[in-house]
Amino acid sequence: MAAVGVVTGMAAEAERLLSGNGLPRDAVAVAGPSAVAAEATARELLAAGARGLVSFGLAAGLHPTLKAGIVVLATEVVTPEGEVLATQTLWRGRLAVHLRRGGPLLEARLAGVDRPVVGVDQKAALLASSGAAAADMESHGVARAARAANVPFIVVRAVADAADRVLPQAALTALRPDGRVAYGRLLRRLLGHPGELRGLAGLAIDSWFAFAALRRAARYGRRDLLFPG
């Protein structure tokens, strides 16, 4: 077991982390898009010997200046209940030096949410209430597991849908609880709601930039991702 356990919400996120980077597969686990599942997965990694935790994957942009493909290195995670859980400062600082070599990087607060932030108004409201630049559905679960075990954690997330992007229902319908895409379900949704195709195509383009950013983050940050501060 590596020194650090990495939790992702989607299989595609884990693939970007593992692809060609020489990272041990047993250090990376796909939880699915859920804080409860992410916390349970993080606890399993800790039980297997991990001494630190990483939440890695995509995020929704809340701040209007954040565009698709920008990497957010969270300074802290605010939970839906308002708890603020800080990431490990020294580890984060060391990693930031390398991540900046790979592209745009923002160190900022991230909001944990239990449901997808779908619309522009929802994103604006969450920005106002949380002060977070971005949001995801797994990081607060990882943060809670880290706090319970008294181990450090960091969060590396790439913006996939900017603040002005509305998530089409087709994208939400297609994601399975295990973090994989149900393509049959996606096709059926589009056949019944063809008007969502344009929004889905736009999201796919933005997600391409986000996944490319994750791949660069894994490559440039490889040395520090798996060694806690």
mmCIF file of N, CA and C in Angstrom, residues 2 8 46 74 98 119 122 129 143 146 164-165 177 194 203:
data_model
loop_
_atom_site.group_PDB
_atom_site.id
_atom_site.type_symbol
_atom_site.label_atom_id
_atom_site.label_comp_id
_atom_site.label_asym_id
_atom_site.label_seq_id
_atom_site.Cartn_x
_atom_site.Cartn_y
_atom_site.Cartn_z
ATOM 1 N N ALA A 2 0.536 2.223 -0.849
ATOM 2 C CA ALA A 2 1.270 3.481 -0.896
ATOM 3 C C ALA A 2 1.026 4.289 0.377
ATOM 4 N N THR A 8 -11.499 8.882 -5.824
ATOM 5 C CA THR A 8 -12.162 9.586 -6.920
ATOM 6 C C THR A 8 -13.639 9.215 -6.914
ATOM 7 N N LEU A 46 -7.357 3.802 4.495
ATOM 8 C CA LEU A 46 -6.619 3.999 5.745
ATOM 9 C C LEU A 46 -6.387 2.666 6.453
ATOM 10 N N ALA A 74 -7.572 22.755 -3.068
ATOM 11 C CA ALA A 74 -8.397 23.310 -1.989
ATOM 12 C C ALA A 74 -7.574 23.671 -0.760
ATOM 13 N N HIS A 98 4.580 22.214 -8.083
ATOM 14 C CA HIS A 98 4.662 21.346 -9.262
ATOM 15 C C HIS A 98 3.417 21.457 -10.139
ATOM 16 N N GLY A 119 -27.837 24.146 -11.803
ATOM 17 C CA GLY A 119 -28.126 25.371 -12.538
ATOM 18 C C GLY A 119 -27.253 26.550 -12.163
ATOM 19 N N GLN A 122 -28.257 28.029 -8.784
ATOM 20 C CA GLN A 122 -27.786 27.189 -7.686
ATOM 21 C C GLN A 122 -26.310 27.438 -7.405
ATOM 22 N N SER A 129 -23.240 31.537 -0.220
ATOM 23 C CA SER A 129 -23.416 30.970 1.121
ATOM 24 C C SER A 129 -22.157 30.312 1.673
ATOM 25 N N ALA A 143 -12.576 14.332 3.631
ATOM 26 C CA ALA A 143 -12.127 15.204 4.721
ATOM 27 C C ALA A 143 -12.578 14.675 6.079
ATOM 28 N N ALA A 146 -10.435 11.738 7.051
ATOM 29 C CA ALA A 146 -9.110 12.196 7.471
ATOM 30 C C ALA A 146 -9.150 12.765 8.883
ATOM 31 N N ASP A 164 -21.388 29.297 -15.392
ATOM 32 C CA ASP A 164 -22.452 29.628 -16.348
ATOM 33 C C ASP A 164 -22.941 28.414 -17.142
ATOM 34 N N ARG A 165 -22.503 27.228 -16.756
ATOM 35 C CA ARG A 165 -22.900 26.004 -17.448
ATOM 36 C C ARG A 165 -24.017 25.301 -16.678
ATOM 37 N N PRO A 177 -23.953 4.630 -9.710
ATOM 38 C CA PRO A 177 -23.449 4.773 -8.335
ATOM 39 C C PRO A 177 -22.002 4.328 -8.159
ATOM 40 N N PRO A 194 -34.185 14.938 -26.945
ATOM 41 C CA PRO A 194 -33.109 15.329 -27.862
ATOM 42 C C PRO A 194 -32.632 16.762 -27.663
ATOM 43 N N LEU A 203 -20.926 20.278 -22.480
ATOM 44 C CA LEU A 203 -20.324 19.728 -21.267
ATOM 45 C C LEU A 203 -19.196 18.764 -21.610
#
